[in-house]
Coordinates of C-alpha atoms in Angstrom, one line a residue:
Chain A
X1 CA -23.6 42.3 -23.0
X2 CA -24.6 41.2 -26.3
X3 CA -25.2 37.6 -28.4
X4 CA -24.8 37.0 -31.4
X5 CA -27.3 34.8 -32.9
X6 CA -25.9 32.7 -36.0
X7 CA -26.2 29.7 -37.9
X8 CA -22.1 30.4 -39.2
X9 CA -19.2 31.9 -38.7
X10 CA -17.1 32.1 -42.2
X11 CA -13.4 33.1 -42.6
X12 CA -11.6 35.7 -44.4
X13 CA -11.9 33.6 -47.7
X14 CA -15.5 32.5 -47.3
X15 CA -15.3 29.3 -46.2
X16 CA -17.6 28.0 -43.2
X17 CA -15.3 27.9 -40.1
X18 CA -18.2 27.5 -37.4
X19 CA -21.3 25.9 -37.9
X20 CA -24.4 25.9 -35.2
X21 CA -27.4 23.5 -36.0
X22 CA -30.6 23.9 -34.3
X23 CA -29.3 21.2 -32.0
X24 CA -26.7 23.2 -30.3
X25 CA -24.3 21.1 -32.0
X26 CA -20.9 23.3 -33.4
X27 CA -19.2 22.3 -36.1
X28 CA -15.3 23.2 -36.6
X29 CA -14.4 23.0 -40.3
X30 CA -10.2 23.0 -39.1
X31 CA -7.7 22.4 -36.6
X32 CA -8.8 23.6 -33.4
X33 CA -5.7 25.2 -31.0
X34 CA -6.9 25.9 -27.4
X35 CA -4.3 28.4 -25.2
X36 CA -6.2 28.5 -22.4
X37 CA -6.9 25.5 -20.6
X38 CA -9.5 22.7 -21.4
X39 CA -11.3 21.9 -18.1
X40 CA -13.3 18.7 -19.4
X41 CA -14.1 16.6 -22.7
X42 CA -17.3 14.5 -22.6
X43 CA -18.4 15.7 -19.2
X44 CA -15.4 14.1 -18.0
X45 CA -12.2 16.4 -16.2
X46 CA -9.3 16.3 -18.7
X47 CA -5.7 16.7 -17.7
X48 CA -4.3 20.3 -16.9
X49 CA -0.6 18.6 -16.9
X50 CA 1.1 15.5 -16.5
X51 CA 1.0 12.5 -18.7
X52 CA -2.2 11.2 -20.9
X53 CA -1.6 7.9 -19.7
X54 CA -0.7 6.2 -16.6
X55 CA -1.6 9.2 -14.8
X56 CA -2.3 7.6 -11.2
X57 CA 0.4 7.4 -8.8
X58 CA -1.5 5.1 -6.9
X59 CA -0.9 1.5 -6.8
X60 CA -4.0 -0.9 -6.1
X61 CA -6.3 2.4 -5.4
X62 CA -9.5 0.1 -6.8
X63 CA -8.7 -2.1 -4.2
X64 CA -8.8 -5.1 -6.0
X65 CA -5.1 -7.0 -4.6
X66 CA -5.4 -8.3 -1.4
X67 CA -2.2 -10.5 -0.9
X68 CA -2.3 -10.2 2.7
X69 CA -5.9 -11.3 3.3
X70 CA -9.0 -9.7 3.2
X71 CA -9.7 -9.2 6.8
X72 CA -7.5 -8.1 10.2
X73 CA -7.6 -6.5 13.3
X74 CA -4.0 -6.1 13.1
X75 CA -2.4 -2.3 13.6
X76 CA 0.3 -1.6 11.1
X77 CA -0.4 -4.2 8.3
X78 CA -2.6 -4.7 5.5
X79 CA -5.3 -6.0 4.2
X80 CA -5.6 -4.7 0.5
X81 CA -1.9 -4.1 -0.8
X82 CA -0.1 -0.4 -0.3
X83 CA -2.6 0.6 2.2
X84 CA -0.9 0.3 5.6
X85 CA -4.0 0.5 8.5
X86 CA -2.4 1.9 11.8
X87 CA -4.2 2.5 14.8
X88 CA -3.0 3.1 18.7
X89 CA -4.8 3.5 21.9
X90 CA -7.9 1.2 20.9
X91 CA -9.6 -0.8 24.1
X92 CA -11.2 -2.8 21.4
X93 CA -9.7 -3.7 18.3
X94 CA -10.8 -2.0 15.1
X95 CA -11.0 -4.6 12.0
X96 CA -10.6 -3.9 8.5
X97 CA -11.3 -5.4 5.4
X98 CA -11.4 -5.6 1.7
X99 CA -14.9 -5.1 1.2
X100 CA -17.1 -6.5 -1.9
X101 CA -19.3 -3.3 -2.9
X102 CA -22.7 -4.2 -4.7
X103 CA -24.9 -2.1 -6.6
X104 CA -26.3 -0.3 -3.9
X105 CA -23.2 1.6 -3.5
X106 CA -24.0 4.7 -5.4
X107 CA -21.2 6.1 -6.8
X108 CA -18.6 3.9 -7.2
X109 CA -20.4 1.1 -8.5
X110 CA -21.7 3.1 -11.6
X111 CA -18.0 4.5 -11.9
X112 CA -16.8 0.8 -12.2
X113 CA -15.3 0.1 -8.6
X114 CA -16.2 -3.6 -7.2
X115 CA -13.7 -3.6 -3.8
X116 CA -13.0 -1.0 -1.1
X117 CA -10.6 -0.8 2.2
X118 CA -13.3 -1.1 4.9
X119 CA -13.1 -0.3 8.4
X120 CA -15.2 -1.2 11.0
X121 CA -14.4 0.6 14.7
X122 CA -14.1 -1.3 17.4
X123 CA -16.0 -0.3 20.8
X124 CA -13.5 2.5 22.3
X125 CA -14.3 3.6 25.7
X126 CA -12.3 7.1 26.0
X127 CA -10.6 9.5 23.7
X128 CA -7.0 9.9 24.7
X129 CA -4.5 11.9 23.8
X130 CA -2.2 8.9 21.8
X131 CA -5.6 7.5 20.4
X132 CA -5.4 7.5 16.5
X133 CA -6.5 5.7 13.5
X134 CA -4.9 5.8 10.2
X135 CA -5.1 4.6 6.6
X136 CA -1.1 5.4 4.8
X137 CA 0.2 5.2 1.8
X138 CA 3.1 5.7 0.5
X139 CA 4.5 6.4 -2.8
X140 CA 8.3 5.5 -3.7
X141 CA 10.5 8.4 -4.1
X142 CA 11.7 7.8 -7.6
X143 CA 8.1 7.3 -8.7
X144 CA 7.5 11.1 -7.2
X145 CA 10.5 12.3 -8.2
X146 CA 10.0 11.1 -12.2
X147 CA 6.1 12.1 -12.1
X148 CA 6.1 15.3 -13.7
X149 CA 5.5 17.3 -10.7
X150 CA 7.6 20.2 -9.8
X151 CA 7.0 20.0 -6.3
X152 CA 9.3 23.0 -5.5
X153 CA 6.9 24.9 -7.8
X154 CA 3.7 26.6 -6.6
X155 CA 2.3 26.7 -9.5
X156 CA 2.8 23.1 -10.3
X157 CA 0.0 21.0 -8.4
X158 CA -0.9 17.5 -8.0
X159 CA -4.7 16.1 -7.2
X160 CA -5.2 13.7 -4.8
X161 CA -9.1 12.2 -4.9
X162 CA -11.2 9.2 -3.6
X163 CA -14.4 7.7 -2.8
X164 CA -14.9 8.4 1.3
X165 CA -18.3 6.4 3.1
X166 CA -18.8 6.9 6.8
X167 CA -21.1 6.2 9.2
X168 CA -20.3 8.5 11.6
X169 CA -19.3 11.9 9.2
X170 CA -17.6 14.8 10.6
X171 CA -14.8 16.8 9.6
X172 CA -11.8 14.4 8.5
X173 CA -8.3 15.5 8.2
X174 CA -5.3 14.1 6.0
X175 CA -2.0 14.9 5.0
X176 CA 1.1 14.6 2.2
X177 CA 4.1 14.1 3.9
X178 CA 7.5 14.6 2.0
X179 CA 9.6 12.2 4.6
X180 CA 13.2 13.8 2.5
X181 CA 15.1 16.7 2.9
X182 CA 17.0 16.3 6.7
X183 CA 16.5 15.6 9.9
X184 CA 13.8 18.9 10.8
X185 CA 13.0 20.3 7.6
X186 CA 10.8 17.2 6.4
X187 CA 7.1 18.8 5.2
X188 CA 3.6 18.3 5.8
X189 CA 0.8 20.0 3.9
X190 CA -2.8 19.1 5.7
X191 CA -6.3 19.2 4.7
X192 CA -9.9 18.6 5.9
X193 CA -12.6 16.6 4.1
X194 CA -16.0 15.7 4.6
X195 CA -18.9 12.9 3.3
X196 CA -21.9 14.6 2.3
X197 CA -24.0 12.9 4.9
X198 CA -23.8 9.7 7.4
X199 CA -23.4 6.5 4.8
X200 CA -23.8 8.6 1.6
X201 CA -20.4 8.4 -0.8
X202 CA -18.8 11.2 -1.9
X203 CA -16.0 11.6 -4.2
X204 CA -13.3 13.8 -2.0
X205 CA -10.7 15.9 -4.3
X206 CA -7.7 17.9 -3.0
X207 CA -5.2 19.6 -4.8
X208 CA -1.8 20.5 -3.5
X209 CA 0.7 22.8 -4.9
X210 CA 4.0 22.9 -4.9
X211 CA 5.9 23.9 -1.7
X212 CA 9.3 26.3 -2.3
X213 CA 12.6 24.8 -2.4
X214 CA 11.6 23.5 1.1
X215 CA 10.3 20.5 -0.5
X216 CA 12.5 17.4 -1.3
X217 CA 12.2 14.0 -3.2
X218 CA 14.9 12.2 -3.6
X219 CA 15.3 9.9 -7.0
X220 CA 16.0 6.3 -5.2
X221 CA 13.9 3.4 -3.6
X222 CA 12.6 4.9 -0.5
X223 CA 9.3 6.7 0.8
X224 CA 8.8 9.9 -1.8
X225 CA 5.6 11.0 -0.3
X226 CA 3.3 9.7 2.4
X227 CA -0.2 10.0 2.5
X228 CA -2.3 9.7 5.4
X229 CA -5.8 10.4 5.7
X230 CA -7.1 10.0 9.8
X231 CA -10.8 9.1 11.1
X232 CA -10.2 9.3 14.7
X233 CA -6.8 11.1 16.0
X234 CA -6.6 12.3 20.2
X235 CA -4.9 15.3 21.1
X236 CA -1.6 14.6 21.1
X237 CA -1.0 14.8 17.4
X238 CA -3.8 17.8 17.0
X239 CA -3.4 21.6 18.2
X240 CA -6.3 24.0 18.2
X241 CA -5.4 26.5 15.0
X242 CA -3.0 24.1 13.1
X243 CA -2.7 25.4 9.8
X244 CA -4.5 23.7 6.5
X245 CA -4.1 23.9 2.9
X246 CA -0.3 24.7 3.6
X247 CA 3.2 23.5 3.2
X248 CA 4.9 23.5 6.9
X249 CA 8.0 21.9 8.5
X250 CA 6.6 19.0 10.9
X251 CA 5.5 19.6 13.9
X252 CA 4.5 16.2 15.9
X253 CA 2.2 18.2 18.2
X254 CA -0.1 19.7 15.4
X255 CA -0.5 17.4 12.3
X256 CA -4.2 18.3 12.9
X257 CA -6.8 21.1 14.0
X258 CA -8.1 19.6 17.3
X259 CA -10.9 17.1 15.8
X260 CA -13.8 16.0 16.4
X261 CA -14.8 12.5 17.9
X262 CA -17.6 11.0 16.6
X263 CA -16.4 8.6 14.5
X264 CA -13.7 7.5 17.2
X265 CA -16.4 7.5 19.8
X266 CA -19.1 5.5 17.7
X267 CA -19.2 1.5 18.3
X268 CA -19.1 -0.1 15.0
X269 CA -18.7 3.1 13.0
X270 CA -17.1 2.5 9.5
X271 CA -14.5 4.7 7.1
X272 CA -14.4 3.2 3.7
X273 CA -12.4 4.1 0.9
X274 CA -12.0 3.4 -3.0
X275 CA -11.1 5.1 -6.4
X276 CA -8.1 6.6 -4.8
X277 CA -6.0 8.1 -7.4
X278 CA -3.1 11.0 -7.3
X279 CA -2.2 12.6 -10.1
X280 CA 0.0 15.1 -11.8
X281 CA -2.4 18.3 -12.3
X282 CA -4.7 20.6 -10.8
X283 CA -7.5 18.6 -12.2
X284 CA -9.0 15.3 -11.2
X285 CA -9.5 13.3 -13.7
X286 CA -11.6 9.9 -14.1
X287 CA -10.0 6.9 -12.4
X288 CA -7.5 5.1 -13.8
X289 CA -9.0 2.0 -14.0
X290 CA -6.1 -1.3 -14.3
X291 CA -6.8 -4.7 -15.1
X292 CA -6.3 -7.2 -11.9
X293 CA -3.3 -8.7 -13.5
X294 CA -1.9 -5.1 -14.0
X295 CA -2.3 -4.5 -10.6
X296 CA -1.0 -7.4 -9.1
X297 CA 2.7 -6.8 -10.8
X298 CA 2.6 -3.4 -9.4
X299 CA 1.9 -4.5 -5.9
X300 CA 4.5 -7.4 -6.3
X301 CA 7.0 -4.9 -6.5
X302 CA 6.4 -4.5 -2.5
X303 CA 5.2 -8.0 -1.9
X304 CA 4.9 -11.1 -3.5
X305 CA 2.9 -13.8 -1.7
X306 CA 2.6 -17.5 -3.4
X307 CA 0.6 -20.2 -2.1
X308 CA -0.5 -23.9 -2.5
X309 CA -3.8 -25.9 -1.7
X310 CA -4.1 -29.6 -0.4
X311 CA -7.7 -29.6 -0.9
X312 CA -9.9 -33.0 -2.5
X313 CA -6.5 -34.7 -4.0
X314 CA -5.4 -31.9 -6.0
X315 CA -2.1 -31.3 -4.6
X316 CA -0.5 -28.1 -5.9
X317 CA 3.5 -28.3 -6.0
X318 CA 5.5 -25.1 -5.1
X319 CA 8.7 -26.3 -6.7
X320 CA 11.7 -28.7 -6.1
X321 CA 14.2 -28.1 -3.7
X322 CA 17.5 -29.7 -2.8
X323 CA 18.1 -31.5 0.3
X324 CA 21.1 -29.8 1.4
X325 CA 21.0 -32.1 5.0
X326 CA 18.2 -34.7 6.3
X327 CA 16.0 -32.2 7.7
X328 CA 17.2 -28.8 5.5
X329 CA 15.4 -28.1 2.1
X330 CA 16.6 -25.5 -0.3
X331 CA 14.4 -24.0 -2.3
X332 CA 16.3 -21.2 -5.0
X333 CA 13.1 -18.8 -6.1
X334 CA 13.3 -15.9 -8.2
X335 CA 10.5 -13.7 -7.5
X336 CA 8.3 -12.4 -10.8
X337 CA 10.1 -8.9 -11.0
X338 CA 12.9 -7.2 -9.0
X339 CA 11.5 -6.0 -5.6
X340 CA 11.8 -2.6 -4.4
X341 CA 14.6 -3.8 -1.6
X342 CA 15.7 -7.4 0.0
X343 CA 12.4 -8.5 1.2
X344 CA 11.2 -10.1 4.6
X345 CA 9.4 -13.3 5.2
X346 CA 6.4 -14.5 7.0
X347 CA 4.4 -18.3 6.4
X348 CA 2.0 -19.8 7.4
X349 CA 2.5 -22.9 10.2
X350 CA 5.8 -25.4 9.5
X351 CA 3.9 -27.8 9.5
X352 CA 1.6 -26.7 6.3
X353 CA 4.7 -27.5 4.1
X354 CA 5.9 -31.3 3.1
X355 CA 8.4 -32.8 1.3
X356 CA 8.3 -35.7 -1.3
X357 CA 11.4 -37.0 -2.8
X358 CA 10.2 -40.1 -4.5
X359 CA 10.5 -42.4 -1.8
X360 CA 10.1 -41.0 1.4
X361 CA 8.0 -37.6 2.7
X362 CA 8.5 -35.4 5.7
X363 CA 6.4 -32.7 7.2
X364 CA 8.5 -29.4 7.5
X365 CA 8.9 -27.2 11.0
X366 CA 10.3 -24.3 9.7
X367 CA 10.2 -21.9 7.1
X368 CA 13.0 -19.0 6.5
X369 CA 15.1 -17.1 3.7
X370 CA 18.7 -17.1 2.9
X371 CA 20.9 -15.0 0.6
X372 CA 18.0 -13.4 -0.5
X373 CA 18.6 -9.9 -2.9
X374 CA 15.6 -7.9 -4.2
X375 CA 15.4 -10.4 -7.4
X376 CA 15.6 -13.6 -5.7
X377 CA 16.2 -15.9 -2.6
X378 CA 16.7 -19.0 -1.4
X379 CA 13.9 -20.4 1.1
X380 CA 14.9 -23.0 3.3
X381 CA 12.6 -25.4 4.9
X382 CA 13.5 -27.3 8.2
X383 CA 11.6 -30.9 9.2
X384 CA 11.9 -32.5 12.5
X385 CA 12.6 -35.9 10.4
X386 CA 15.6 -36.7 8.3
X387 CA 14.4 -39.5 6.0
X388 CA 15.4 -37.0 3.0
X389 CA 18.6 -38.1 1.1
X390 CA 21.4 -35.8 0.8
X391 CA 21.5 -34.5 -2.6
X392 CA 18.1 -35.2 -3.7
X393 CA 15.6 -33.3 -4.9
X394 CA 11.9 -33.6 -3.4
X395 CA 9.2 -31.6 -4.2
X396 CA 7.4 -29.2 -1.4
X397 CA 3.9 -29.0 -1.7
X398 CA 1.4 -28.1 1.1
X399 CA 0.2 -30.8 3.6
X400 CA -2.4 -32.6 3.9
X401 CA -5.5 -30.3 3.4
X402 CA -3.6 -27.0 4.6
X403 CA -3.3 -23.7 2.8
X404 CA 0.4 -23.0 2.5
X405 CA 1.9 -20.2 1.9
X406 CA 4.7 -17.9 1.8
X407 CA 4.3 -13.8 1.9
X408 CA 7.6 -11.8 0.9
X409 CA 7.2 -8.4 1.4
X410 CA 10.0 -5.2 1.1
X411 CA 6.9 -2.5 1.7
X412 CA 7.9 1.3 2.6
Chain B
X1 CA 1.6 -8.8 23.0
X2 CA 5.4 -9.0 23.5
X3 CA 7.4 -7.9 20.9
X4 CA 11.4 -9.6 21.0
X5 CA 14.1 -10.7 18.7
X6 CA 16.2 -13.0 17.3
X7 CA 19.5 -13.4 15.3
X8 CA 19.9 -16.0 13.1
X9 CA 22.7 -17.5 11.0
X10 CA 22.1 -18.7 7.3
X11 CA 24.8 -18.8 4.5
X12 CA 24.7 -18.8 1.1
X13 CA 26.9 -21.6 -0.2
X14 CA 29.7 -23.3 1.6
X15 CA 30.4 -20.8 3.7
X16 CA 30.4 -21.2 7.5
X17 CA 26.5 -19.8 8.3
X18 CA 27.2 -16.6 9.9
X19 CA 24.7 -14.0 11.1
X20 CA 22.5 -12.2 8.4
X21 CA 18.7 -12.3 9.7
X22 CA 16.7 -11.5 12.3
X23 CA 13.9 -13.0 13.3
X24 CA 10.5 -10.8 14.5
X25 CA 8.9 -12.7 17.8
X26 CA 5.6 -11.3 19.0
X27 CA 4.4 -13.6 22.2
X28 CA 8.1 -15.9 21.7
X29 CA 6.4 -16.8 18.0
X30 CA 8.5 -16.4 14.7
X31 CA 6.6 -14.3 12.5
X32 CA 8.6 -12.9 10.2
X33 CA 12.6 -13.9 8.9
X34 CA 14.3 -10.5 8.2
X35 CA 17.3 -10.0 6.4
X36 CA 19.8 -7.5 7.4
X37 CA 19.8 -4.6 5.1
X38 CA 19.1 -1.1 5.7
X39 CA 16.2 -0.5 2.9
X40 CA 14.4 -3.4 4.2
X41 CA 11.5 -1.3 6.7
X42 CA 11.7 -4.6 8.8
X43 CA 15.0 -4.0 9.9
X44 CA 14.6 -0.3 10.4
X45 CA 12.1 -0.8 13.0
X46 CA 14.5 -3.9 14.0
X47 CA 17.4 -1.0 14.6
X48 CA 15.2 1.3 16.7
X49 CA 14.0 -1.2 19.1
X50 CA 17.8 -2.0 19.1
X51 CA 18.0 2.1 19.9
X52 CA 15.9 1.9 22.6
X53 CA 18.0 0.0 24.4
X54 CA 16.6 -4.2 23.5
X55 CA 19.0 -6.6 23.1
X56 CA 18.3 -9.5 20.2
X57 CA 18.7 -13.2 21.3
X58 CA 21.7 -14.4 20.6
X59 CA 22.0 -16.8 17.5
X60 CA 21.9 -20.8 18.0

């Protein structure tokens, strides 16, 4: 080994090409062409492929929308949009919740994160073999399919990373599943991760190449790729020697190695997540940090939730309607951009909607959706009372002092 | 918790209301009004408790 101690390098002609000051500062007099790959810029990991821009597949992976609330305890809903909390087998119901993180949350704060999915475990009593709890995601097909990732490529990878907290740390697994491609050749590739310590964050990164013709994604609305990453998970989805870190056909007996219970086990143990970001690449770059508003029309794409307040005086209106009979209001609603299918609906209570049509005012019983498409609906509220006039138009506002409000949702 | 079913009829115009939703009960509660198309996850898991051998209310 040598080194070559300089102050410059000159070119053929003379001219300075590379200058070193006594600050180990370098100076490039011209263009600059890099063949090999460029692992980071300013300390920070730059792109290996994939776009410059909009790099994170993720929708809402700051956690900041929370449409559905910011607390449950209810399996297979939400609490901050896209991220669908399953569990099964609990004896005591595990509650989770968008979760304000303040400054002593080192890590994410100083990386800009203000919100994380927090779970809280409820007191289980055994470990049994359906016993499981879950954080999914998934990521529309056509989203996948237009990334940039050759998924039938080995050498093409994508980078899946987050912030992981946990009170009760032990191995962790997860998996991508690719849910396309026929009945018994749909894929699963799983991995393990790990916090660095009991309530200490750590950014997990995994990168996944790849998978062989094997691997399918079709270009339309439904579920491209699925991730799931598992705190607690009994024995019937586990299987002593189930491979990691490799593409294989789904097997429902072995999504897992057999795993550990701690967290399961532990009263009051917490798995909390932010920063969660998948990207085209080998490389995992910075989050992709999105304004709220940004975020919001993303997640409206899979639910869209509006609501009114009836609180000191200020009544907020949701819109005019036309009353189609005495007791039937119909309310024609386009939503803010075209959902991702025909959505559902849930409300709140009946009775937190009224009607107003300049004379007389009836509290509503009923809340429901006709001839609805992906861009629009028509939702129809039913009262008890039939003072309405056929053919009017009344306004529907919330009643009395009630929070009312209206969820549509058309999630994967 | 009791998970059941409901058809409902709505229409869009003049039409006579015929059956397009289905309603999610949990405990004999409405909580969700489904419409009936495939991509709509709802109605997926609507058509499997269908599959495993449930029967919907009928429509008033």
């Amino acid at each position: 080994m040598s080194t070559l101690k300089v102050n410059t390098i000159q070119d053929t002609t003379g001219d300075d090409a590379l200058t070193f000051d006594s600050s180990g500062n370098t100076t490039v007099a011209q263009d600059l062409t890099v063949t090999g790959q460029l692992n980071s810029v300013n300390g920070n990991g730059f792109p290996s492929a994939g776009a410059l821009s909009h790099r994170n597949l993720i929708i809402n992976g700051g956690m900041t929308v929370a449409q559905y609330g910011t607390s449950s305890t209810t399996t297979n809903s939400y609490t901050c949009d896209r991220f669908k909390v399953k569990f099964d087998g609990e004896n005591e119901d595990p509650t989770y919740a968008q979760h304000a993180l303040t400054s002593s949350d080192t890590g994410p704060w100083a990386k800009g994160f203000r919100n994380s999915l927090h779970i809280t475990n409820g007191n289980q009593t055994s470990n049994d073999a359906d016993d499981g709890m879950f954080i999914k995601y998934f990521v529309e097909a056509q989203d996948m399919a237009n990334s940039g990732w050759d998924y039938g490529s080995a050498s093409s990878k994508i980078t899946l990373s987050f912030w992981l907290q946990t009170s009760a740390n032990q191995t962790f697994y997860g998996y991508v599943y690719l849910p396309d491609g026929g009945s018994g050749t749909h894929r699963r590739y799983s991995f393990s991760f790990t916090a660095s310590g009991n309530n200490a964050w750590t950014k997990i990164t995994q990168t996944i190449p790849g998978g062989g013709t094997g691997n399918v994604i079709t270009n339309d609305t439904g579920t491209g790729l699925e991730i799931l990453l598992c705190p607690g998970a009994g024995s019937s989805i586990t299987a002593s020697g189930s491979t990691l870190d490799a593409w294989k056909v789904t097997d429902g007996a072995s999504w897992f190695p057999d795993m550990a219970t701690t967290w399961w086990d532990t009263d009051d143990a917490t798995f909390e997540i932010t920063g969660v970001q998948l990207e085209v690449g080998d490389t995992a770059t910075e989050f992709e940090h999105r304004s709220y508003a940004e975020e919001l029309v993303r997640c409206q794409r899979y639910c869209y939730k509006i609501d009114c307040e009836n609180a000191s005086g200020n009544v907020s209106v949701f819109g005019l309607c036309f009353a189609q009979a005495t007791d039937t209001f119909r309310w024609p609603h386009q939503w803010p951009q075209r959902m991702r299918t025909v959505p559902s609906l849930s409300a709140s209570s009946g009775s937190h909607f009224k009607v107003y049509d300049g004379s007389n005012a009836e509290v509503c019983n009923s809340v429901v959706i006709d001839a609805a498409s992906s861009f629009s609906g028509i939702i129809v509220f039913g009262s008890s009372g039939t003072s309405m006039n056929v053919g009017h138009a009344p306004q529907v506002y919330a009643n009395d002092t009630q929070l009312a409000w209206i969820l549509l949702t058309a999630e994967l | 918790m009791t998970l059941t079913y409901k058809l409902r009829k709505s229409q869009t115009t003049t039409e006579t209301p015929t059956v397009k939703n289905v309603q999610k009960k949990i405990d004999g509660k409405v909580v969700l009004d489904i419409p009936i198309h495939n991509d709509n996850t709802d109605y997926q898991e609507y058509l499997e408790w269908v599959d495993a051998g449930n029967t919907a209310e009928a429509a008033d």
